[in-house]
Short mmCIF file of C-alpha atoms and ligand atoms in Angstrom, two decimals:
data_model
loop_
_atom_site.label_atom_id
_atom_site.label_comp_id
_atom_site.label_asym_id
_atom_site.label_seq_id
_atom_site.Cartn_x
_atom_site.Cartn_y
_atom_site.Cartn_z
CA MET A 259 0.48 -13.36 23.18
CA PRO A 260 -0.21 -17.04 22.09
CA ALA A 261 2.22 -19.40 21.15
CA VAL A 262 1.62 -19.26 17.36
CA GLY A 263 2.37 -15.54 17.18
CA GLY A 264 6.12 -16.30 17.79
CA ILE A 265 8.42 -14.56 20.23
CA PRO A 266 6.55 -12.11 22.25
CA ALA A 267 6.64 -8.72 21.25
CA GLY A 268 9.77 -6.87 21.79
CA GLY A 269 11.67 -10.02 22.40
CA SER A 270 14.48 -9.62 20.21
CA GLY A 271 18.33 -9.77 21.92
CA LYS A 272 19.35 -6.60 21.15
CA ALA A 273 18.06 -2.91 21.86
CA TYR A 274 19.95 -0.19 19.90
CA PRO A 275 19.91 3.27 21.58
CA GLY A 276 18.14 5.65 19.30
CA LYS A 277 15.84 8.69 19.86
CA LEU A 278 12.91 10.20 18.03
CA THR A 279 15.38 13.03 16.89
CA PRO A 280 14.01 16.10 14.93
CA TYR A 281 16.08 14.98 12.20
CA VAL A 282 14.57 11.66 11.83
CA THR A 283 11.32 12.92 12.15
CA VAL A 284 11.59 15.46 9.50
CA THR A 285 13.33 13.03 7.06
CA CYS A 286 10.75 10.49 7.43
CA ILE A 287 7.96 12.79 7.28
CA VAL A 288 9.55 14.40 3.58
CA ALA A 289 9.92 10.75 2.57
CA ALA A 290 6.48 9.58 3.40
CA MET A 291 5.21 12.19 1.10
CA GLY A 292 5.90 9.87 -1.55
CA GLY A 293 2.83 8.06 -0.80
CA LEU A 294 0.99 11.49 -2.01
CA ILE A 295 1.18 10.17 -5.87
CA PHE A 296 -0.44 6.99 -5.17
CA GLY A 297 -3.06 8.47 -3.06
CA TYR A 298 -3.93 11.00 -5.50
CA ASP A 299 -4.11 8.92 -8.19
CA ILE A 300 -6.52 6.17 -6.29
CA GLY A 301 -8.71 9.34 -5.43
CA ILE A 302 -8.89 11.00 -8.77
CA SER A 303 -9.69 8.53 -11.22
CA GLY A 304 -12.72 7.29 -10.18
CA GLY A 305 -14.24 10.79 -9.93
CA VAL A 306 -12.54 11.97 -13.29
CA THR A 307 -14.42 8.78 -15.41
CA SER A 308 -17.75 9.75 -13.93
CA MET A 309 -17.30 13.28 -15.41
CA ASN A 310 -19.71 13.52 -18.36
CA SER A 311 -17.50 16.08 -20.21
CA PHE A 312 -14.53 13.40 -19.85
CA LEU A 313 -16.47 10.63 -21.04
CA GLU A 314 -17.90 12.61 -24.03
CA LYS A 315 -14.53 13.44 -25.32
CA PHE A 316 -12.40 10.63 -24.86
CA PHE A 317 -15.11 7.62 -24.26
CA PRO A 318 -18.08 8.55 -26.56
CA SER A 319 -19.35 5.28 -26.54
CA VAL A 320 -19.39 4.71 -22.80
CA TYR A 321 -20.77 8.47 -22.64
CA ARG A 322 -23.66 7.45 -25.04
CA LYS A 323 -24.42 4.14 -23.11
CA LYS A 324 -24.44 6.07 -20.02
CA MET A 325 -26.84 8.80 -21.22
CA ALA A 326 -29.42 6.11 -22.89
CA ASP A 327 -29.30 3.64 -20.16
CA LYS A 328 -32.77 3.31 -18.64
CA THR A 329 -32.24 0.38 -17.04
CA THR A 330 -33.76 -0.28 -13.78
CA ASN A 331 -31.14 -3.02 -12.52
CA GLN A 332 -28.72 -0.86 -10.65
CA TYR A 333 -26.15 -3.63 -10.12
CA CYS A 334 -25.35 -3.50 -13.79
CA GLN A 335 -25.56 0.47 -14.64
CA TYR A 336 -21.77 1.16 -14.97
CA ASP A 337 -20.31 -2.11 -16.52
CA SER A 338 -17.65 -0.68 -18.95
CA GLN A 339 -14.59 -2.55 -19.59
CA THR A 340 -13.03 0.42 -21.71
CA LEU A 341 -13.41 2.39 -18.49
CA THR A 342 -11.98 -0.02 -16.23
CA MET A 343 -8.95 -0.82 -18.72
CA PHE A 344 -8.29 2.98 -18.48
CA THR A 345 -8.17 3.04 -15.11
CA SER A 346 -6.53 -0.10 -14.19
CA SER A 347 -3.73 0.30 -16.95
CA LEU A 348 -1.44 2.04 -14.55
CA TYR A 349 -1.39 -0.73 -12.27
CA LEU A 350 0.15 -3.12 -14.94
CA ALA A 351 2.90 -0.31 -15.52
CA ALA A 352 3.70 0.11 -11.65
CA LEU A 353 4.32 -3.65 -11.50
CA LEU A 354 6.76 -3.33 -14.17
CA SER A 355 8.54 -0.50 -12.96
CA SER A 356 8.48 -1.65 -9.55
CA LEU A 357 10.77 -4.37 -10.77
CA VAL A 358 13.19 -2.38 -12.26
CA ALA A 359 13.11 -0.21 -9.51
CA SER A 360 14.51 -2.95 -7.19
CA VAL A 361 17.81 -2.61 -9.11
CA ILE A 362 18.29 1.14 -8.95
CA THR A 363 17.18 0.97 -5.20
CA ARG A 364 19.67 -1.65 -4.46
CA THR A 365 22.56 -0.46 -6.67
CA PHE A 366 21.87 3.14 -6.36
CA GLY A 367 20.01 3.79 -3.22
CA ARG A 368 16.81 4.31 -2.28
CA LYS A 369 16.80 7.95 -2.80
CA LEU A 370 17.50 7.94 -6.71
CA SER A 371 14.55 5.70 -7.18
CA MET A 372 12.21 8.24 -5.25
CA SER A 373 13.52 11.02 -7.40
CA PHE A 374 12.83 8.75 -10.69
CA GLY A 375 9.47 8.20 -9.19
CA GLY A 376 8.50 11.65 -8.87
CA ILE A 377 9.93 12.73 -12.35
CA LEU A 378 7.88 9.78 -14.10
CA PHE A 379 4.85 10.94 -12.27
CA LEU A 380 5.21 14.35 -13.17
CA ALA A 381 5.67 13.60 -16.97
CA GLY A 382 2.33 11.69 -16.86
CA ALA A 383 0.50 14.37 -14.89
CA LEU A 384 1.62 16.68 -17.53
CA LEU A 385 0.53 14.69 -20.66
CA ASN A 386 -2.67 13.93 -18.89
CA GLY A 387 -3.54 17.58 -17.94
CA PHE A 388 -3.29 18.61 -21.62
CA ALA A 389 -4.49 15.30 -23.41
CA GLN A 390 -6.20 16.11 -26.58
CA GLU A 391 -6.59 12.21 -27.67
CA VAL A 392 -6.99 9.12 -26.04
CA TRP A 393 -3.43 7.87 -26.64
CA MET A 394 -2.05 11.30 -24.72
CA LEU A 395 -4.36 9.84 -21.66
CA ILE A 396 -2.96 6.22 -21.89
CA VAL A 397 0.37 6.98 -22.03
CA GLY A 398 0.48 9.59 -19.44
CA ARG A 399 -1.12 6.76 -17.45
CA ILE A 400 1.25 4.38 -17.85
CA LEU A 401 4.09 7.13 -17.22
CA LEU A 402 1.87 7.68 -13.83
CA GLY A 403 2.10 4.12 -13.13
CA PHE A 404 5.89 3.90 -13.77
CA GLY A 405 6.18 6.83 -11.14
CA ILE A 406 4.09 4.82 -8.74
CA GLY A 407 6.19 1.55 -9.05
CA PHE A 408 9.14 3.44 -8.14
CA THR A 409 7.94 5.37 -5.02
CA ASN A 410 5.96 2.40 -3.77
CA GLN A 411 9.24 0.08 -4.12
CA SER A 412 11.73 2.51 -2.53
CA VAL A 413 9.83 4.66 0.15
CA PRO A 414 8.75 1.87 2.80
CA LEU A 415 12.07 0.25 2.79
CA TYR A 416 13.87 3.79 3.02
CA LEU A 417 11.45 4.42 6.11
CA SER A 418 11.82 1.00 7.72
CA GLU A 419 15.73 1.68 7.60
CA MET A 420 15.75 5.18 8.64
CA ALA A 421 13.62 5.00 11.81
CA PRO A 422 14.66 3.73 15.12
CA TYR A 423 13.36 0.46 15.76
CA LYS A 424 10.88 1.64 18.47
CA TYR A 425 9.32 3.97 16.28
CA ARG A 426 9.40 2.33 13.13
CA GLY A 427 5.87 1.10 12.82
CA ALA A 428 4.48 4.81 13.70
CA LEU A 429 7.44 6.56 11.34
CA ASN A 430 6.32 3.91 8.26
CA ILE A 431 2.82 4.30 8.55
CA GLY A 432 3.58 8.15 7.60
CA PHE A 433 3.42 6.49 3.87
CA GLN A 434 0.01 5.16 4.60
CA LEU A 435 -1.07 8.32 5.81
CA SER A 436 0.19 10.11 2.70
CA ILE A 437 -1.68 7.87 0.65
CA THR A 438 -4.84 8.61 2.67
CA ILE A 439 -4.22 12.43 2.33
CA GLY A 440 -3.65 12.12 -1.47
CA ILE A 441 -6.90 10.12 -1.79
CA LEU A 442 -9.07 12.76 0.27
CA VAL A 443 -7.35 15.62 -1.50
CA ALA A 444 -8.20 14.43 -4.69
CA ASN A 445 -11.72 13.61 -3.86
CA VAL A 446 -12.31 16.85 -2.51
CA LEU A 447 -10.74 18.72 -5.99
CA ASN A 448 -12.61 16.21 -7.78
CA TYR A 449 -16.02 17.56 -6.03
CA PHE A 450 -15.28 21.22 -7.09
CA PHE A 451 -13.70 20.75 -10.24
CA ALA A 452 -16.70 18.43 -11.84
CA LYS A 453 -18.98 21.73 -11.09
CA ILE A 454 -16.80 23.82 -13.50
CA GLU A 455 -18.59 25.59 -15.99
CA GLY A 456 -17.49 24.49 -19.66
CA GLY A 457 -16.65 20.79 -18.50
CA TRP A 458 -12.66 21.35 -18.44
CA GLY A 459 -12.51 20.44 -14.75
CA TRP A 460 -11.27 17.29 -15.33
CA ARG A 461 -8.06 18.70 -16.86
CA LEU A 462 -7.37 20.14 -13.47
CA SER A 463 -8.32 17.18 -11.73
CA LEU A 464 -5.56 14.97 -13.92
CA GLY A 465 -3.07 17.67 -14.06
CA GLY A 466 -3.18 18.81 -10.30
CA ALA A 467 -0.82 15.45 -9.88
CA MET A 468 1.58 17.46 -10.84
CA VAL A 469 1.57 19.07 -7.46
CA PRO A 470 2.48 15.93 -5.37
CA ALA A 471 5.04 14.78 -7.89
CA ALA A 472 7.13 18.48 -7.42
CA ILE A 473 6.92 17.43 -3.68
CA ILE A 474 8.36 14.35 -3.68
CA ILE A 475 10.93 15.36 -6.34
CA VAL A 476 12.13 18.29 -4.37
CA GLY A 477 11.85 16.15 -1.20
CA SER A 478 13.82 13.38 -2.63
CA PHE A 479 16.65 15.70 -3.63
CA ALA A 480 16.77 17.04 -0.18
CA LEU A 481 16.94 13.64 1.89
CA PRO A 482 19.93 11.52 3.03
CA ASP A 483 20.44 7.93 1.94
CA THR A 484 19.86 5.52 4.70
CA PRO A 485 22.74 4.20 6.42
CA ASN A 486 21.98 0.54 5.38
CA SER A 487 22.01 1.31 1.87
CA LEU A 488 25.24 3.60 2.01
CA ILE A 489 27.03 0.88 3.64
CA GLU A 490 25.80 -1.44 0.85
CA ARG A 491 27.31 0.86 -1.66
CA GLY A 492 30.87 1.08 -0.11
CA LYS A 493 30.26 4.44 1.73
CA VAL A 494 31.01 3.28 5.17
CA LYS A 495 32.33 6.30 6.91
CA GLU A 496 29.47 8.57 5.41
CA ALA A 497 27.05 6.01 6.65
CA ARG A 498 28.65 6.23 10.45
CA ALA A 499 28.37 9.90 10.43
CA LYS A 500 24.94 9.74 9.09
CA LEU A 501 23.75 6.78 11.71
CA LEU A 502 25.00 9.28 14.46
CA LYS A 503 23.25 12.23 13.31
CA ILE A 504 20.00 10.05 12.58
CA ARG A 505 20.03 8.53 16.17
CA GLY A 506 21.02 11.43 17.96
CA VAL A 507 23.28 9.43 20.49
CA THR A 508 27.02 8.95 21.13
CA ASP A 509 29.69 7.73 19.19
CA SER A 510 30.08 4.83 21.15
CA GLU A 511 26.35 4.10 21.62
CA ILE A 512 25.90 3.69 17.75
CA GLU A 513 28.70 0.77 17.75
CA GLU A 514 26.44 -2.06 17.91
CA GLU A 515 24.30 -1.03 15.50
CA PHE A 516 26.77 0.09 13.09
CA ASN A 517 28.69 -3.33 13.24
CA ASP A 518 25.35 -5.01 12.52
CA LEU A 519 24.57 -2.93 9.41
CA VAL A 520 28.07 -3.38 8.14
CA ALA A 521 27.99 -7.32 8.67
CA ALA A 522 24.72 -7.47 7.19
CA SER A 523 26.05 -5.64 4.35
CA GLU A 524 28.93 -7.92 4.22
CA ALA A 525 26.37 -10.83 3.69
CA SER A 526 24.54 -8.65 1.27
CA LYS A 527 27.45 -8.46 -1.08
CA LYS A 528 28.08 -11.82 -1.44
CA VAL A 529 24.80 -12.14 -2.91
CA GLU A 530 25.10 -11.77 -6.66
CA ASN A 531 21.56 -12.63 -7.91
CA PRO A 532 19.10 -11.53 -5.07
CA TRP A 533 16.04 -12.94 -6.74
CA ARG A 534 17.47 -16.41 -6.87
CA LYS A 535 18.45 -15.94 -3.23
CA LEU A 536 15.05 -15.17 -2.27
CA LEU A 537 13.98 -18.63 -3.96
CA GLU A 538 16.00 -20.40 -1.52
CA ARG A 539 14.06 -22.38 1.31
CA LYS A 540 15.76 -20.35 4.50
CA TYR A 541 13.51 -17.13 2.80
CA ARG A 542 10.70 -19.08 2.38
CA PRO A 543 8.72 -17.12 5.43
CA GLN A 544 9.72 -13.68 3.74
CA LEU A 545 8.59 -14.92 0.22
CA SER A 546 5.32 -16.08 1.42
CA MET A 547 4.75 -12.59 3.25
CA ALA A 548 5.83 -10.69 0.27
CA ILE A 549 3.10 -12.41 -2.02
CA LEU A 550 0.33 -13.18 0.59
CA ILE A 551 0.27 -9.77 2.66
CA PRO A 552 -0.21 -7.69 -0.63
CA PHE A 553 -2.84 -10.33 -2.10
CA PHE A 554 -4.90 -10.10 1.45
CA GLN A 555 -4.61 -6.34 1.20
CA GLN A 556 -6.22 -6.03 -1.94
CA LEU A 557 -9.01 -8.83 -1.20
CA THR A 558 -10.09 -6.90 1.77
CA GLY A 559 -11.90 -5.01 -1.20
CA ILE A 560 -11.06 -1.78 -0.17
CA ASN A 561 -10.53 -0.56 -3.85
CA VAL A 562 -14.00 -1.35 -4.59
CA ILE A 563 -14.97 1.75 -2.18
CA MET A 564 -11.58 3.74 -3.12
CA PHE A 565 -12.04 3.66 -6.85
CA TYR A 566 -16.19 3.19 -6.83
CA ALA A 567 -17.35 4.98 -4.00
CA PRO A 568 -19.31 7.64 -6.03
CA VAL A 569 -20.39 4.75 -8.29
CA LEU A 570 -21.28 2.75 -5.21
CA PHE A 571 -23.21 5.57 -3.56
CA ASN A 572 -25.03 6.34 -6.92
CA THR A 573 -26.03 2.51 -7.18
CA ILE A 574 -27.36 2.77 -3.71
CA GLY A 575 -29.68 5.75 -4.65
CA PHE A 576 -27.79 8.65 -3.90
CA GLY A 577 -27.68 11.57 -6.57
CA ASP A 578 -24.52 12.61 -8.10
CA ASP A 579 -23.75 15.41 -5.61
CA ALA A 580 -24.65 13.32 -2.61
CA SER A 581 -22.16 10.27 -3.97
CA LEU A 582 -19.26 12.55 -4.31
CA MET A 583 -19.83 14.02 -1.07
CA SER A 584 -19.98 10.53 0.48
CA ALA A 585 -16.54 9.54 -0.97
CA VAL A 586 -15.24 12.76 0.74
CA ILE A 587 -16.85 11.32 3.91
CA THR A 588 -15.03 8.02 3.61
CA GLY A 589 -11.87 9.83 2.60
CA ILE A 590 -11.52 12.20 6.11
CA VAL A 591 -12.60 8.42 7.80
CA ASN A 592 -9.58 6.91 6.05
CA VAL A 593 -7.33 9.63 6.92
CA GLY A 594 -8.58 9.71 10.52
CA ALA A 595 -8.02 6.04 11.41
CA THR A 596 -4.73 5.98 9.99
CA LEU A 597 -3.82 8.26 12.74
CA VAL A 598 -5.09 5.58 15.06
CA SER A 599 -2.85 3.39 13.68
CA ILE A 600 0.25 5.66 13.79
CA TYR A 601 -0.68 6.18 17.29
CA GLY A 602 -0.95 2.05 18.35
CA VAL A 603 1.24 0.09 16.05
CA ASP A 604 4.32 0.33 18.25
CA LYS A 605 2.23 -0.04 21.56
CA TRP A 606 -0.33 -2.44 20.55
CA GLY A 607 1.45 -4.18 18.04
CA ARG A 608 0.86 -5.42 14.50
CA ARG A 609 -1.30 -8.49 14.89
CA PHE A 610 -3.40 -6.92 17.28
CA LEU A 611 -4.10 -4.13 14.76
CA PHE A 612 -4.57 -6.72 11.92
CA LEU A 613 -7.25 -8.99 13.86
CA GLU A 614 -9.38 -6.23 15.26
CA GLY A 615 -9.51 -4.61 11.65
CA GLY A 616 -10.28 -7.96 10.25
CA VAL A 617 -13.00 -8.41 12.64
CA GLN A 618 -14.82 -5.10 12.10
CA MET A 619 -14.33 -5.39 8.41
CA LEU A 620 -15.97 -8.78 8.28
CA ILE A 621 -18.80 -7.47 10.52
CA CYS A 622 -19.25 -4.16 8.22
CA GLN A 623 -19.37 -6.61 4.98
CA ILE A 624 -22.08 -8.88 6.54
CA VAL A 625 -24.11 -5.55 7.09
CA VAL A 626 -23.74 -4.07 3.80
CA ALA A 627 -24.47 -7.08 1.81
CA ALA A 628 -27.67 -7.83 4.10
CA ALA A 629 -28.71 -4.21 3.72
CA ILE A 630 -28.04 -4.01 -0.03
CA GLY A 631 -29.49 -7.63 -0.45
CA ALA A 632 -32.59 -6.42 1.56
CA LYS A 633 -33.75 -3.43 -0.62
CA PHE A 634 -32.15 -4.33 -4.05
CA GLY A 635 -32.97 -7.98 -4.05
CA VAL A 636 -31.66 -9.95 -6.79
CA ASP A 637 -33.15 -7.94 -9.94
CA GLY A 638 -31.44 -4.58 -8.43
CA ASN A 639 -34.65 -2.77 -8.54
CA PRO A 640 -34.88 -1.11 -4.75
CA GLY A 641 -37.91 1.09 -5.43
CA ASP A 642 -37.74 4.32 -3.04
CA LEU A 643 -35.08 4.14 -0.63
CA PRO A 644 -35.75 5.79 2.58
CA LYS A 645 -33.06 8.42 3.95
CA TRP A 646 -32.42 6.13 7.03
CA TYR A 647 -31.28 3.32 4.95
CA ALA A 648 -28.56 5.19 3.20
CA ILE A 649 -27.21 6.80 6.33
CA VAL A 650 -27.03 3.33 7.70
CA VAL A 651 -25.04 2.05 4.64
CA VAL A 652 -22.63 4.76 4.53
CA LEU A 653 -22.20 4.40 8.13
CA PHE A 654 -21.42 0.66 7.81
CA ILE A 655 -18.89 1.58 4.76
CA CYS A 656 -17.15 4.41 7.01
CA MET A 657 -16.83 1.95 9.73
CA TYR A 658 -15.16 -0.68 7.18
CA VAL A 659 -12.87 2.12 6.02
CA ALA A 660 -11.92 2.67 9.38
CA GLY A 661 -11.33 -1.15 10.03
CA PHE A 662 -9.07 -1.14 7.11
CA ALA A 663 -7.02 2.25 7.74
CA TRP A 664 -5.84 0.98 10.89
CA SER A 665 -4.86 -2.29 9.90
CA TRP A 666 -4.47 -3.76 6.41
CA GLY A 667 -3.76 -0.52 4.93
CA PRO A 668 -0.72 0.58 6.88
CA LEU A 669 0.27 -2.74 7.71
CA GLY A 670 0.31 -3.95 4.05
CA TRP A 671 3.28 -1.76 3.36
CA LEU A 672 4.85 -1.67 6.85
CA VAL A 673 5.11 -5.50 7.55
CA PRO A 674 6.48 -6.59 4.47
CA SER A 675 9.56 -3.55 4.26
CA GLU A 676 10.66 -4.71 8.05
CA ILE A 677 10.70 -8.38 7.66
CA PHE A 678 13.46 -8.69 4.58
CA PRO A 679 17.06 -9.10 5.40
CA LEU A 680 19.15 -6.55 3.83
CA GLU A 681 20.34 -9.10 0.66
CA ILE A 682 17.04 -9.63 -0.33
CA ARG A 683 15.31 -6.47 0.81
CA SER A 684 15.24 -4.63 -2.61
CA ALA A 685 14.24 -7.65 -4.65
CA ALA A 686 11.68 -8.99 -2.04
CA GLN A 687 9.99 -5.45 -1.85
CA SER A 688 9.68 -5.42 -5.49
CA VAL A 689 7.34 -8.58 -5.44
CA ASN A 690 5.25 -7.09 -2.45
CA VAL A 691 4.60 -3.93 -5.07
CA SER A 692 4.10 -6.19 -8.06
CA VAL A 693 1.77 -8.57 -6.42
CA ASN A 694 0.01 -5.31 -4.62
CA MET A 695 -0.40 -4.16 -8.20
CA ILE A 696 -1.69 -7.12 -9.99
CA PHE A 697 -4.48 -7.57 -7.54
CA THR A 698 -5.43 -3.77 -7.38
CA PHE A 699 -5.41 -4.25 -10.98
CA ALA A 700 -7.67 -7.37 -11.01
CA VAL A 701 -10.04 -6.01 -8.42
CA ALA A 702 -10.59 -2.80 -10.37
CA GLN A 703 -10.91 -4.79 -13.79
CA ILE A 704 -13.51 -7.16 -12.39
CA PHE A 705 -15.58 -4.97 -9.79
CA LEU A 706 -17.98 -3.64 -12.03
CA THR A 707 -18.72 -6.88 -13.86
CA MET A 708 -18.84 -8.95 -10.24
CA LEU A 709 -21.25 -6.06 -8.93
CA CYS A 710 -23.54 -6.77 -12.07
CA HIS A 711 -23.21 -10.72 -11.38
CA LEU A 712 -22.86 -11.05 -7.97
CA LYS A 713 -25.04 -8.45 -6.63
CA PHE A 714 -25.01 -7.83 -2.95
CA GLY A 715 -22.81 -11.08 -2.93
CA LEU A 716 -19.92 -9.28 -3.98
CA PHE A 717 -19.44 -7.93 -0.21
CA ILE A 718 -19.65 -11.78 1.00
CA PHE A 719 -17.10 -12.41 -1.73
CA PHE A 720 -14.87 -10.22 0.11
CA ALA A 721 -15.90 -11.15 3.67
CA PHE A 722 -14.77 -14.60 2.98
CA PHE A 723 -11.33 -13.57 2.13
CA VAL A 724 -11.25 -11.43 5.42
CA VAL A 725 -11.86 -14.46 7.09
CA VAL A 726 -9.06 -16.50 5.39
CA MET A 727 -6.80 -13.52 6.16
CA SER A 728 -7.22 -13.18 9.74
CA LEU A 729 -6.92 -16.78 10.25
CA PHE A 730 -3.58 -16.39 8.25
CA VAL A 731 -2.67 -13.89 10.42
CA LEU A 732 -3.66 -15.50 13.61
CA ASN A 733 -1.33 -18.71 13.01
CA PHE A 734 1.17 -17.55 10.34
CA LEU A 735 2.45 -14.14 11.32
CA PRO A 736 4.62 -13.34 13.99
CA GLU A 737 4.77 -10.16 15.91
CA THR A 738 7.30 -7.64 14.68
CA LYS A 739 7.19 -4.80 16.84
CA GLY A 740 10.28 -3.39 18.65
CA ILE A 741 12.46 -5.78 16.70
CA PRO A 742 15.22 -3.99 15.41
CA ILE A 743 15.30 -4.60 11.38
CA GLU A 744 18.70 -6.35 10.75
CA GLU A 745 17.63 -8.62 13.53
CA MET A 746 14.32 -9.69 12.25
CA THR A 747 15.47 -13.18 10.97
CA ARG A 748 15.13 -14.37 14.86
CA ILE A 749 11.32 -14.22 14.77
CA TRP A 750 11.07 -17.13 12.38
CA GLY A 751 13.35 -19.41 14.20
CA THR A 752 11.02 -19.44 17.21
CA HIS A 753 8.02 -19.84 15.28
CA TRP A 754 5.59 -23.16 15.45
CA TYR A 755 5.53 -23.31 11.42
CA TRP A 756 8.25 -21.21 10.24
CA LYS A 757 11.06 -22.42 12.11
CA ARG A 758 11.03 -25.58 9.84
CA PHE A 759 12.60 -23.45 7.01
CA VAL A 760 15.25 -21.79 9.19
CA ALA A 761 15.55 -24.13 11.90
CA ALA A 762 19.15 -25.85 10.33
CA GLU A 763 20.72 -22.77 10.47
CA GLU A 764 19.24 -21.80 14.02
CA GLU A 765 21.12 -24.93 15.04
CA ASP A 766 24.18 -24.55 13.63
CA TYR A 767 24.54 -21.21 15.53
CA PRO A 768 23.20 -21.35 18.81
CA ASN A 769 23.75 -17.82 19.77
CA GLY A 770 20.82 -16.87 17.27
CA GLY A 771 22.26 -13.55 16.07
CA HIS A 772 20.92 -12.78 12.75
CA VAL A 773 23.92 -11.35 11.50
CA GLU A 774 25.91 -14.41 12.75
CA ILE A 775 23.46 -16.59 10.74
CA ILE A 776 23.68 -15.33 7.53
CA GLY A 777 27.16 -14.18 7.65
CA LYS A 778 28.33 -17.84 7.74
CA ALA A 779 25.26 -19.25 5.29
CA VAL A 780 25.97 -17.27 2.29
C1 BGC B 878 -3.58 0.22 -0.70
C2 BGC B 878 -4.72 0.98 -1.72
C3 BGC B 878 -5.74 1.46 -1.16
C4 BGC B 878 -5.09 2.61 -0.07
C5 BGC B 878 -6.57 3.00 0.79
C6 BGC B 878 -3.21 1.24 0.52
O1 BGC B 878 -2.42 0.63 1.37
O2 BGC B 878 -2.24 -0.01 -1.09
O3 BGC B 878 -4.84 -0.22 -2.66
O4 BGC B 878 -6.54 2.38 -1.93
O5 BGC B 878 -4.61 1.86 0.97
O6 BGC B 878 -6.06 3.94 1.59
#
């Protein structure tokens, strides 16, 4: 690994024993299902808003425009602010609720936030499925957003705390896997529900969100809380018994990890206001990552594909059916590539995946931009499109999705959840979720307008950011593979850039242990 990458992979001072027990595996799989609700929503909205019966009922002006529109400029066909506002309102709600969730997650445990998330989402799905008026749709969507804010704040933290550190990457990516499964299932359902005679299929699509909501509600009631959170809330004995069960090793073998968790919790308890704490200079590396990682994740442009794949495929000349089908194909690629990431993340490391994914996305974006530019030019009138052309575009879009799905997709949730020390973990994770939601909102809100104005250059716009984020990873993100979560502070002290923020404390306590550092510094 180059020097800029910080300490070598797996170079932590400590190696807590811990097996991949059936108990921890099942627990993490159940918790990871929290991603289903997020994924289901991402996948369902685009398809529903392109169903004519739905538009006619709730957005008649958009419907009339769509019907009357005989424009030959394909780039501007779908430019409707009302509709994008409907889709993206959820993200603003999620942003707000993740801030509330931070307090609940810290004070009452990760589990309760997951249950809240499920319940709010269930209420939103009910309201949407039975909607008669636009207000029911909007209020329903806001409830869905509140639900997502809670689960996205708590689930990644839960997974990273539960997992034995050697398998943390794989177990955490279960969350992203659920997101991708949610998206795929939603795409497939839309495909079939859109065909229902009588045009009420959208009710099934929206109401279907009740299923993933029920899964996470039941799951969260059955789950144990993490030892880290139990200790933080004073339940020390229970935490020790839990840790023993989770790790599947002997009582003496968990001693070191347990003591470190207690010490981290002692430090954490002294912190009255984690938000103010987060602004302290020594947390600058973590704060920067909490902001930049989700920002970059969204600036890959992935949600242009996730939200608008049918619209996009329509734009490049596919019929309605073929467009929905292509969305299903990208959905399958998304799930498959996430499995690759689960396999490789604790072997090849985070940085390798980030960089490989970046290069792959970049190449695909350039090819897609060139292909669309060549045929559609600037006036958006392609004439007849040969079949091979459509195949090439879909192929490169699939390769782009694969690149994302084994890099920024899962790592955008994994890396932040594993680098925050306990005392700021919950607050910092809220920053991560909020920034993710703001930029998901922004991309969703401006995509159609950007397509209309930037035309094929839109892909170049996102390609530019992919270059920037890859350089960022190369120079500023140390490897986090194989390092216990409560030991993670060490990686900054040896990093060429970040050490200036944490160096003072490192020098004071040359034995370098994270616990000692924060134990005395707070
Ligand atoms: C992102 C979503 C995206 C999804 C695609 C997630 O990690 O946060 O915005 O739609 O991946 O699979």
